[in-house]
Coordinates of C-alpha atoms in Angstrom, one line a residue:
M30 CA -28.3 -7.3 2.3
K31 CA -26.9 -10.6 3.5
A32 CA -23.5 -12.0 2.5
L33 CA -23.9 -15.1 0.3
P34 CA -21.8 -18.3 0.5
L35 CA -19.0 -18.7 -2.1
A36 CA -20.9 -21.2 -4.2
A37 CA -23.9 -18.9 -4.5
V38 CA -21.7 -16.0 -5.5
L39 CA -20.0 -18.0 -8.2
A40 CA -23.3 -19.4 -9.5
A41 CA -24.8 -15.9 -9.7
L42 CA -21.7 -14.6 -11.4
L43 CA -21.8 -17.2 -14.1
A44 CA -25.6 -16.7 -14.5
Q45 CA -25.0 -13.1 -15.6
P46 CA -25.7 -12.5 -19.3
A47 CA -22.7 -12.1 -21.5
G48 CA -21.8 -8.6 -22.5
A49 CA -21.3 -7.2 -25.9
A50 CA -17.7 -6.1 -25.2
G51 CA -16.4 -9.6 -26.0
P52 CA -13.9 -11.7 -24.0
A53 CA -11.2 -9.9 -22.0
P54 CA -7.9 -10.7 -23.7
G55 CA -5.2 -12.6 -21.9
R56 CA -7.3 -14.4 -19.3
T57 CA -5.9 -17.9 -20.0
D58 CA -7.3 -19.1 -16.7
L59 CA -10.9 -18.8 -18.0
S60 CA -12.9 -20.5 -20.7
P61 CA -14.1 -18.2 -23.6
E62 CA -17.7 -18.3 -22.1
D63 CA -16.5 -17.4 -18.7
R64 CA -14.3 -14.6 -20.1
E65 CA -17.3 -13.0 -21.7
R66 CA -19.3 -13.2 -18.5
V67 CA -16.5 -11.8 -16.4
T68 CA -16.1 -9.0 -18.9
S69 CA -19.8 -8.2 -18.5
I70 CA -19.9 -8.2 -14.7
T71 CA -16.8 -6.2 -14.3
A72 CA -18.0 -3.5 -16.8
P73 CA -18.4 0.0 -15.2
A74 CA -21.8 0.6 -13.6
A75 CA -24.4 2.4 -15.8
D76 CA -27.4 2.3 -13.4
F77 CA -27.0 4.3 -10.1
S78 CA -30.6 3.8 -8.8
A79 CA -29.6 0.8 -6.8
A80 CA -26.5 -1.1 -5.6
E81 CA -25.0 -3.6 -8.0
P82 CA -25.3 -7.3 -7.3
F83 CA -22.9 -8.4 -4.6
E84 CA -21.5 -4.9 -4.2
M85 CA -21.8 -5.2 -0.4
M86 CA -19.4 -8.1 -0.5
Q87 CA -16.6 -6.0 -1.8
A88 CA -14.0 -8.7 -1.3
G89 CA -16.0 -11.6 -2.6
A90 CA -16.4 -14.6 -0.3
T91 CA -13.4 -13.4 1.8
T92 CA -15.5 -10.4 3.0
I93 CA -16.3 -10.2 6.7
K94 CA -19.2 -8.9 8.6
K95 CA -18.0 -8.0 12.1
L96 CA -18.6 -5.4 14.8
L97 CA -17.3 -2.0 13.6
N98 CA -14.5 -1.1 16.1
A99 CA -10.8 -0.6 16.1
D100 CA -10.1 -4.3 15.3
I101 CA -12.2 -4.3 12.1
F102 CA -9.1 -4.6 9.9
S103 CA -7.5 -7.4 12.0
H104 CA -9.8 -10.3 11.2
P105 CA -9.0 -13.3 8.9
S106 CA -10.8 -13.8 5.6
A107 CA -14.3 -15.2 6.1
N108 CA -13.6 -18.3 3.9
L109 CA -10.3 -19.2 5.4
S110 CA -10.0 -22.9 6.4
F111 CA -9.4 -24.0 10.0
E112 CA -5.7 -24.7 9.2
G113 CA -5.5 -21.3 7.5
R114 CA -6.9 -19.6 10.6
Q115 CA -4.3 -21.3 12.7
R116 CA -1.5 -20.0 10.5
F117 CA -3.1 -16.6 10.5
L118 CA -3.1 -16.4 14.3
V119 CA 0.5 -17.4 14.6
G120 CA 1.4 -14.8 12.0
N121 CA -0.7 -12.3 13.9
G122 CA 1.5 -12.8 16.9
L123 CA 4.7 -12.3 14.9
F124 CA 3.3 -9.2 13.3
R125 CA 2.5 -7.6 16.6
K126 CA 5.5 -8.7 18.7
D127 CA 8.3 -6.3 19.6
W128 CA 11.8 -7.3 18.5
V129 CA 14.7 -6.7 20.8
S130 CA 18.4 -6.1 20.2
S131 CA 21.0 -8.9 20.6
P132 CA 22.2 -10.5 22.7
S133 CA 19.0 -11.3 24.6
S134 CA 17.5 -14.2 26.6
T135 CA 14.5 -14.2 24.1
Q136 CA 16.6 -15.7 21.3
A137 CA 13.6 -16.1 18.9
S138 CA 12.9 -12.3 19.1
D139 CA 16.3 -10.7 19.0
G140 CA 18.3 -9.2 16.2
L141 CA 16.6 -5.8 16.0
G142 CA 18.7 -3.2 14.2
P143 CA 21.5 -2.1 14.6
L144 CA 19.6 0.8 13.0
F145 CA 15.8 0.7 12.7
N146 CA 12.5 2.6 12.3
A147 CA 10.2 0.5 14.4
R148 CA 10.3 -2.5 16.7
S149 CA 7.3 -4.3 15.3
C150 CA 5.2 -4.4 12.1
Q151 CA 2.1 -3.2 14.1
A152 CA 4.0 -0.1 15.3
C153 CA 3.7 1.2 11.7
H154 CA 0.5 -0.4 10.5
V155 CA -1.7 0.7 13.5
K156 CA -4.3 -2.0 14.0
D157 CA -3.4 -3.2 10.5
G158 CA -4.5 0.1 9.1
R159 CA -2.8 3.4 8.2
G160 CA 0.1 4.8 10.1
T161 CA 0.3 8.0 12.0
V162 CA 2.3 11.1 11.0
P163 CA 4.3 12.9 13.7
G164 CA 1.8 15.7 13.9
F165 CA 0.8 19.0 12.1
D166 CA 1.6 21.3 15.0
P167 CA 5.5 21.7 15.2
L168 CA 5.2 22.2 19.0
E169 CA 3.5 18.9 19.4
Q170 CA 5.3 16.7 16.9
F171 CA 6.7 13.3 18.1
D172 CA 9.3 11.0 16.7
A173 CA 8.3 9.4 13.4
V174 CA 7.6 5.7 13.4
A175 CA 5.1 4.9 10.7
L176 CA 6.3 7.7 8.4
L177 CA 9.8 7.2 7.0
L178 CA 12.1 9.0 4.6
R179 CA 13.3 7.1 1.6
L180 CA 16.7 8.3 0.5
S181 CA 18.2 8.1 -3.0
V182 CA 20.8 10.0 -5.2
P183 CA 20.8 10.6 -8.9
P184 CA 23.4 8.8 -11.0
V185 CA 26.5 10.9 -11.7
T186 CA 28.9 8.3 -13.1
E187 CA 28.7 5.6 -15.8
A188 CA 29.1 3.1 -13.0
D189 CA 26.0 4.5 -11.3
R190 CA 24.1 4.3 -14.5
Q191 CA 25.2 0.7 -15.0
K192 CA 23.9 -0.2 -11.6
L193 CA 20.5 1.2 -12.4
T194 CA 20.4 -1.0 -15.5
Q195 CA 20.7 -4.1 -13.4
E196 CA 17.3 -5.6 -12.9
E197 CA 17.5 -5.8 -9.1
I198 CA 18.4 -2.1 -8.5
A199 CA 15.4 0.1 -8.0
F200 CA 17.3 3.3 -7.3
L201 CA 20.7 4.4 -6.0
P202 CA 20.8 4.6 -2.1
E203 CA 22.5 7.5 -0.4
P204 CA 26.1 6.2 0.0
T205 CA 26.4 6.7 3.8
Y206 CA 22.8 6.4 5.0
G207 CA 21.3 3.8 2.6
V208 CA 17.8 3.5 1.3
Q209 CA 16.0 5.2 4.2
L210 CA 16.6 7.3 7.3
Q211 CA 16.5 5.3 10.4
N212 CA 15.8 7.4 13.5
F213 CA 16.4 4.7 16.1
S214 CA 19.4 2.6 17.0
V215 CA 20.5 -0.1 19.5
A216 CA 22.4 0.9 22.6
G217 CA 25.9 2.1 21.8
L218 CA 25.2 3.5 18.3
P219 CA 24.1 6.9 17.2
T220 CA 20.8 7.2 15.3
E221 CA 21.1 8.2 11.7
G222 CA 19.2 11.5 12.2
R223 CA 15.9 13.1 12.9
M224 CA 13.1 14.0 10.6
E225 CA 11.6 17.5 10.9
I226 CA 8.4 18.5 9.1
S227 CA 6.9 22.0 8.7
Y228 CA 3.6 22.7 7.0
E229 CA 2.4 25.6 4.9
P230 CA -1.4 26.2 4.6
V231 CA -2.7 26.4 1.1
L232 CA -6.2 27.7 0.5
V233 CA -8.4 26.2 -2.2
K234 CA -11.6 27.9 -3.2
L235 CA -14.5 25.5 -4.0
N236 CA -17.7 26.1 -5.8
G237 CA -20.6 27.2 -3.5
G238 CA -18.5 29.6 -1.4
E239 CA -16.6 26.9 0.5
T240 CA -12.8 27.0 1.1
A241 CA -10.5 24.0 1.9
T242 CA -7.1 24.4 3.6
L243 CA -4.4 22.0 2.4
M244 CA -1.2 21.4 4.4
K245 CA 1.9 21.5 2.2
P246 CA 4.8 19.7 3.9
T247 CA 8.5 20.5 3.8
Y248 CA 11.0 17.9 5.2
R249 CA 14.4 18.4 6.8
I250 CA 16.9 16.0 8.3
T251 CA 18.8 17.1 11.3
D252 CA 21.2 15.7 13.9
L253 CA 23.0 13.4 11.4
G254 CA 24.9 10.7 13.2
Y255 CA 27.3 9.5 10.5
G256 CA 28.5 12.7 8.8
P257 CA 27.0 14.7 5.9
M258 CA 24.7 13.3 3.2
R259 CA 25.4 14.0 -0.4
D260 CA 24.2 17.4 -1.4
D261 CA 21.9 16.0 -4.1
V262 CA 20.1 13.5 -1.9
Q263 CA 16.5 13.0 -2.8
I264 CA 14.0 12.6 0.1
S265 CA 10.7 10.7 -0.3
P266 CA 8.3 10.4 2.7
R267 CA 6.4 7.2 2.9
L268 CA 3.5 6.4 5.3
A269 CA 2.5 2.9 6.2
Q270 CA -0.5 1.7 4.3
P271 CA -3.5 -0.5 5.3
M272 CA -2.9 -4.3 5.2
I273 CA -6.4 -5.5 4.2
G274 CA -7.1 -7.4 1.0
L275 CA -3.4 -7.8 0.0
G276 CA -3.8 -11.5 -1.0
L277 CA -6.7 -10.6 -3.3
L278 CA -4.7 -7.8 -5.0
E279 CA -1.9 -10.3 -5.6
S280 CA -4.5 -12.6 -7.2
I281 CA -5.8 -10.1 -9.8
H282 CA -4.8 -11.5 -13.2
E283 CA -1.8 -9.7 -14.7
S284 CA -3.6 -9.3 -18.0
D285 CA -6.4 -7.3 -16.4
I286 CA -3.9 -4.9 -15.0
L287 CA -2.1 -4.6 -18.3
A288 CA -5.5 -4.1 -20.0
N289 CA -6.0 -1.1 -17.7
A290 CA -2.7 0.4 -19.0
A291 CA -3.8 -0.1 -22.6
A292 CA -7.3 1.3 -22.3
D293 CA -8.3 4.8 -23.2
H294 CA -9.7 6.4 -20.0
G295 CA -10.0 10.0 -21.2
D296 CA -8.6 13.1 -19.5
G297 CA -5.1 12.1 -20.7
I298 CA -5.0 9.3 -18.2
S299 CA -2.3 6.7 -19.1
G300 CA -1.4 4.4 -16.3
K301 CA 1.7 2.3 -16.7
P302 CA 3.0 -0.9 -15.0
N303 CA 6.2 -0.9 -12.9
W304 CA 8.4 -3.9 -13.8
V305 CA 10.4 -4.8 -10.7
Y306 CA 12.8 -7.5 -9.6
D307 CA 11.3 -10.6 -8.0
I308 CA 14.0 -12.1 -5.8
R309 CA 12.4 -15.5 -5.5
A310 CA 11.6 -15.8 -9.3
G311 CA 14.9 -14.3 -10.2
K312 CA 13.5 -12.0 -12.9
K313 CA 11.5 -8.9 -13.5
V314 CA 7.7 -9.1 -13.0
L315 CA 4.8 -6.8 -12.5
G316 CA 5.0 -4.7 -9.4
R317 CA 1.9 -4.5 -7.3
F318 CA 2.7 -3.2 -3.8
N319 CA 4.2 -0.2 -2.1
W320 CA 3.5 3.4 -2.9
K321 CA 5.3 3.1 -6.3
A322 CA 4.4 -0.6 -7.0
S323 CA 8.0 -1.4 -6.4
Q324 CA 7.4 -4.8 -4.8
P325 CA 6.0 -7.8 -6.7
T326 CA 4.6 -9.9 -3.9
V327 CA 3.3 -9.7 -0.3
E328 CA 6.2 -12.0 0.8
Q329 CA 8.9 -9.7 -0.7
Q330 CA 7.2 -6.6 0.6
S331 CA 7.1 -8.1 4.1
A332 CA 10.7 -9.3 3.9
A333 CA 11.9 -5.9 2.7
A334 CA 10.1 -4.2 5.7
F335 CA 11.8 -6.6 8.1
H336 CA 15.1 -5.7 6.5
N337 CA 14.9 -2.0 6.0
D338 CA 12.5 -1.0 8.9
M339 CA 13.7 -3.3 11.6
G340 CA 17.2 -4.5 10.5
L341 CA 16.2 -8.2 10.5
S342 CA 17.5 -10.8 8.1
S343 CA 15.3 -13.3 6.2
P344 CA 15.8 -15.7 3.3
L345 CA 15.0 -13.0 0.7
F346 CA 17.2 -10.4 2.5
P347 CA 19.9 -12.3 4.3
D348 CA 22.1 -9.4 5.5
H349 CA 21.9 -9.4 9.3
Y350 CA 22.7 -5.7 9.5
G351 CA 19.8 -4.3 7.5
D352 CA 20.4 -1.0 5.8
C353 CA 23.8 -0.4 7.5
R354 CA 26.4 0.9 5.0
K355 CA 30.2 0.6 4.8
P356 CA 32.5 2.4 5.3
G357 CA 30.5 5.3 6.8
Q358 CA 28.6 3.1 9.3
A359 CA 31.3 0.4 9.9
S360 CA 30.5 0.6 13.7
C361 CA 27.2 -1.2 12.9
Y362 CA 29.1 -4.3 11.9
D363 CA 30.7 -4.5 15.4
M364 CA 27.3 -5.1 16.9
P365 CA 26.0 -8.7 17.5
H366 CA 23.2 -10.0 15.3
G367 CA 20.3 -12.2 16.3
A368 CA 20.6 -15.3 14.0
Q369 CA 20.6 -18.4 16.2
P370 CA 22.1 -21.6 14.6
H371 CA 19.5 -23.9 16.3
L372 CA 16.7 -21.7 14.9
G373 CA 18.0 -21.1 11.4
E374 CA 20.5 -19.0 9.6
H375 CA 18.3 -15.9 9.6
E376 CA 16.9 -13.7 12.3
V377 CA 13.4 -14.2 10.7
P378 CA 13.7 -17.8 9.5
A379 CA 11.7 -19.1 6.5
R380 CA 9.1 -20.7 8.8
L381 CA 8.4 -17.5 10.6
M382 CA 8.4 -15.5 7.3
D383 CA 5.8 -17.9 6.0
F384 CA 3.5 -17.2 8.9
V385 CA 3.9 -13.5 8.5
T386 CA 3.1 -13.8 4.8
A387 CA 0.0 -15.9 5.6
Y388 CA -1.2 -13.3 8.0
S389 CA -0.6 -10.4 5.6
T390 CA -2.3 -12.1 2.7
N391 CA -5.4 -13.0 4.6
L392 CA -6.4 -9.8 6.5
A393 CA -10.0 -9.5 5.5
V394 CA -11.8 -6.5 3.9
P395 CA -15.0 -5.5 5.8
Q396 CA -18.3 -5.5 3.9
R397 CA -19.7 -2.2 2.5
R398 CA -22.0 0.0 4.6
D399 CA -25.3 1.3 3.1
P400 CA -24.6 0.7 -0.6
D401 CA -28.3 1.2 -1.3
D402 CA -28.5 4.6 0.5
A403 CA -29.7 7.3 -1.8
R404 CA -26.8 9.7 -0.9
V405 CA -24.3 6.9 -1.3
L406 CA -25.7 6.1 -4.8
A407 CA -25.6 9.8 -5.7
G408 CA -22.0 10.0 -4.6
K409 CA -21.1 6.9 -6.6
K410 CA -22.6 8.4 -9.7
L411 CA -20.6 11.6 -9.1
F412 CA -17.5 9.4 -8.6
Y413 CA -18.1 7.9 -12.1
Q414 CA -19.0 11.3 -13.7
A415 CA -15.8 12.9 -12.4
N416 CA -13.9 10.1 -14.1
C417 CA -12.3 9.0 -10.8
I418 CA -12.7 5.4 -12.2
G419 CA -10.1 6.4 -14.9
C420 CA -7.5 5.3 -12.2
H421 CA -9.6 3.8 -9.4
T422 CA -10.9 0.8 -11.4
P423 CA -13.9 -0.5 -9.4
K424 CA -13.9 -4.3 -9.8
Y425 CA -12.2 -7.5 -10.9
V426 CA -12.7 -11.2 -10.9
T427 CA -9.5 -12.7 -9.5
S428 CA -7.6 -15.5 -11.3
R429 CA -8.8 -19.1 -11.1
N430 CA -5.1 -19.9 -10.7
A431 CA -4.5 -17.7 -7.7
T432 CA -2.0 -19.3 -5.3
Q433 CA -4.5 -19.6 -2.4
P434 CA -7.8 -21.4 -3.1
E435 CA -9.7 -18.8 -1.0
H436 CA -8.6 -16.0 -3.4
Q437 CA -9.5 -17.8 -6.6
F438 CA -12.3 -16.5 -8.9
Q439 CA -13.6 -13.8 -6.5
L440 CA -15.6 -10.8 -7.6
I441 CA -13.8 -7.9 -5.7
W442 CA -14.2 -4.1 -5.6
P443 CA -10.8 -2.6 -4.6
Y444 CA -11.1 0.6 -6.7
T445 CA -7.6 0.6 -8.1
D446 CA -5.9 -0.1 -11.4
M447 CA -2.7 -1.2 -9.7
L448 CA -0.8 1.2 -12.1
L449 CA 1.5 4.2 -11.9
H450 CA 0.1 7.7 -12.7
D451 CA 1.7 11.1 -13.0
M452 CA 0.1 12.9 -10.1
G453 CA 1.5 16.4 -10.8
D454 CA 4.0 18.7 -9.1
G455 CA 2.1 18.9 -5.9
L456 CA 2.7 15.3 -5.0
A457 CA 6.0 14.8 -6.8
D458 CA 8.9 13.5 -4.7
G459 CA 11.6 13.5 -7.5
V460 CA 12.5 9.9 -6.7
Q461 CA 12.6 7.2 -9.5
E462 CA 11.9 3.7 -8.5
H463 CA 12.4 1.1 -11.2
D464 CA 10.1 2.5 -14.0
A465 CA 8.2 4.9 -11.6
T466 CA 9.3 8.5 -12.2
G467 CA 9.5 11.1 -9.5
R468 CA 5.9 12.3 -10.3
E469 CA 4.3 8.8 -10.5
W470 CA 2.5 6.9 -7.8
R471 CA 0.5 3.6 -7.8
T472 CA -3.3 4.1 -7.5
P473 CA -4.0 3.0 -3.9
P474 CA -7.0 0.7 -3.3
L475 CA -10.0 2.5 -1.7
W476 CA -11.8 -0.5 -0.1
G477 CA -12.0 0.1 3.7
I478 CA -11.1 3.8 3.4
G479 CA -14.3 4.8 5.1
L480 CA -13.2 2.9 8.3
T481 CA -9.8 4.6 8.5
A482 CA -10.7 6.7 11.5
T483 CA -12.5 3.8 13.2
V484 CA -9.2 1.8 13.1
N485 CA -6.8 4.7 13.8
P486 CA -8.4 8.0 14.8
N487 CA -5.1 9.8 14.1
A488 CA -4.7 8.4 10.6
T489 CA -4.4 10.7 7.6
Y490 CA -4.2 10.1 3.8
L491 CA -1.8 10.1 0.8
H492 CA 1.8 8.8 0.6
D493 CA 3.0 11.2 3.4
G494 CA -0.2 11.6 5.4
R495 CA -0.5 15.3 4.5
A496 CA -4.3 15.0 3.8
R497 CA -6.3 15.2 7.0
T498 CA -9.6 14.4 5.3
L499 CA -10.8 12.6 2.2
L500 CA -11.6 15.9 0.5
E501 CA -8.1 17.2 1.1
A502 CA -6.7 14.0 -0.5
V503 CA -8.9 14.6 -3.6
L504 CA -7.8 18.2 -3.8
W505 CA -4.1 17.3 -3.9
H506 CA -4.6 15.3 -7.1
G507 CA -2.9 16.8 -10.1
G508 CA -1.3 15.6 -13.3
E509 CA -3.4 12.9 -14.9
A510 CA -6.0 13.4 -12.1
Q511 CA -6.3 17.2 -12.6
A512 CA -9.5 17.1 -14.6
A513 CA -11.2 14.8 -12.1
R514 CA -10.0 17.0 -9.2
D515 CA -11.4 20.1 -11.0
R516 CA -14.8 18.5 -11.4
V517 CA -14.9 17.9 -7.7
V518 CA -14.0 21.5 -7.1
A519 CA -16.9 22.5 -9.4
M520 CA -19.5 20.4 -7.6
T521 CA -22.0 22.0 -5.3
P522 CA -21.4 21.6 -1.6
E523 CA -24.2 19.0 -1.5
E524 CA -22.7 17.0 -4.3
R525 CA -19.2 17.0 -2.7
A526 CA -20.8 15.8 0.5
D527 CA -22.5 12.9 -1.4
L528 CA -19.2 12.0 -3.0
I529 CA -17.5 11.8 0.4
R530 CA -20.5 9.8 1.7
F531 CA -19.8 7.3 -1.1
L532 CA -16.1 7.0 -0.2
E533 CA -17.0 6.6 3.4
S534 CA -19.2 3.6 2.5
L535 CA -16.3 1.7 1.0

């Protein structure tokens, strides 16, 4: 199956017969005729005897067909202009480069810290894919880089509660240690502490005589460098996610995401949006990124990572000292920062931030593998029958008004509703982030998931990397996904193998 040029894709899309469901509400970017046709082509599949039209091109005209190797997540979108590719390459260099502490002779690369989790974006997003957990064997665990611990405390005073009502406050940070534990520091400062993980095996019996072993993690913080934490501190582990297709996810029309929240998906599934503060817009908007949909745009997500993970300032997060806190970490503020007057007032000036954002929004999604394979099609049918699509919405047509022309009006297959769902006690972290409760997580996109090990052989799944296989990830589902999970448990071994084969084709 060959990838078609953009014009052919759009022509074929508009040639589809209109569906009986009627126009999708809220799509003001489309004509009434186009709305009916978009509604028709994005309807759930009903025929599993063959692949759907354009299913191989799961990211529309941005989809790439490249050699399947460790760099498969690191290519620019196929329809990116020459100028766009140039910006992408500059952003790639900034995404990969190691930052250093100040003062340094490399003045365009200093300012790291004073406290930090990683020296580069690529250190967490390995080859632009998933991060790596420190290890499941306690005797072989190494220092965490891609897995961090988010820290928060519950409100105990009226002043605390008032802070949470302010639109820009997602949660209350731990008073001394801030929003996350930083296990590295510049010379002359102690680190904040060290993450320790232990795992308890949990056996799950499956139909057909099979048994799966899940690994239940417990987290502990040791070697605190700045005194004790509050006794009621809440810890939420977060693993770096894949970077592909972010610009397309940003281009899904808001009304389509809100329609997912309003629809009846059965099984008690009731996804909800997370309304979060957009610094640039100065107001609350729909959250789309991060494990709890707590960031509204790729730009703000990237700037927050520079600030919290590497201690670097940018126009959206101008504090040169990152997540350092007074008075408990006052020694941080005695350290030099890396802002250079001749380069700009921030350690990551606006120009550089634009390049990183251009890179992050244009990392391409690879095309599907074997969508016509009989076992893949059987697995797809099982995916639908188990009601996995109740949360993992298969497809969209992006907005005609998307910021970037290459992302406009694309038929895409990300398999996410971009909403929050209660995932049960097993995955709960107890941390509220804006409207997301301690049991709720954003449905992660599934495109590219079959190439996870190709990009990073050590990568694992779920928000803290506890799932070593795709089947383990499914078996951890609870809450709103409990019924779908139980249907997978009840499948025959052959059916479960087909379901995994389908996921591996994405």
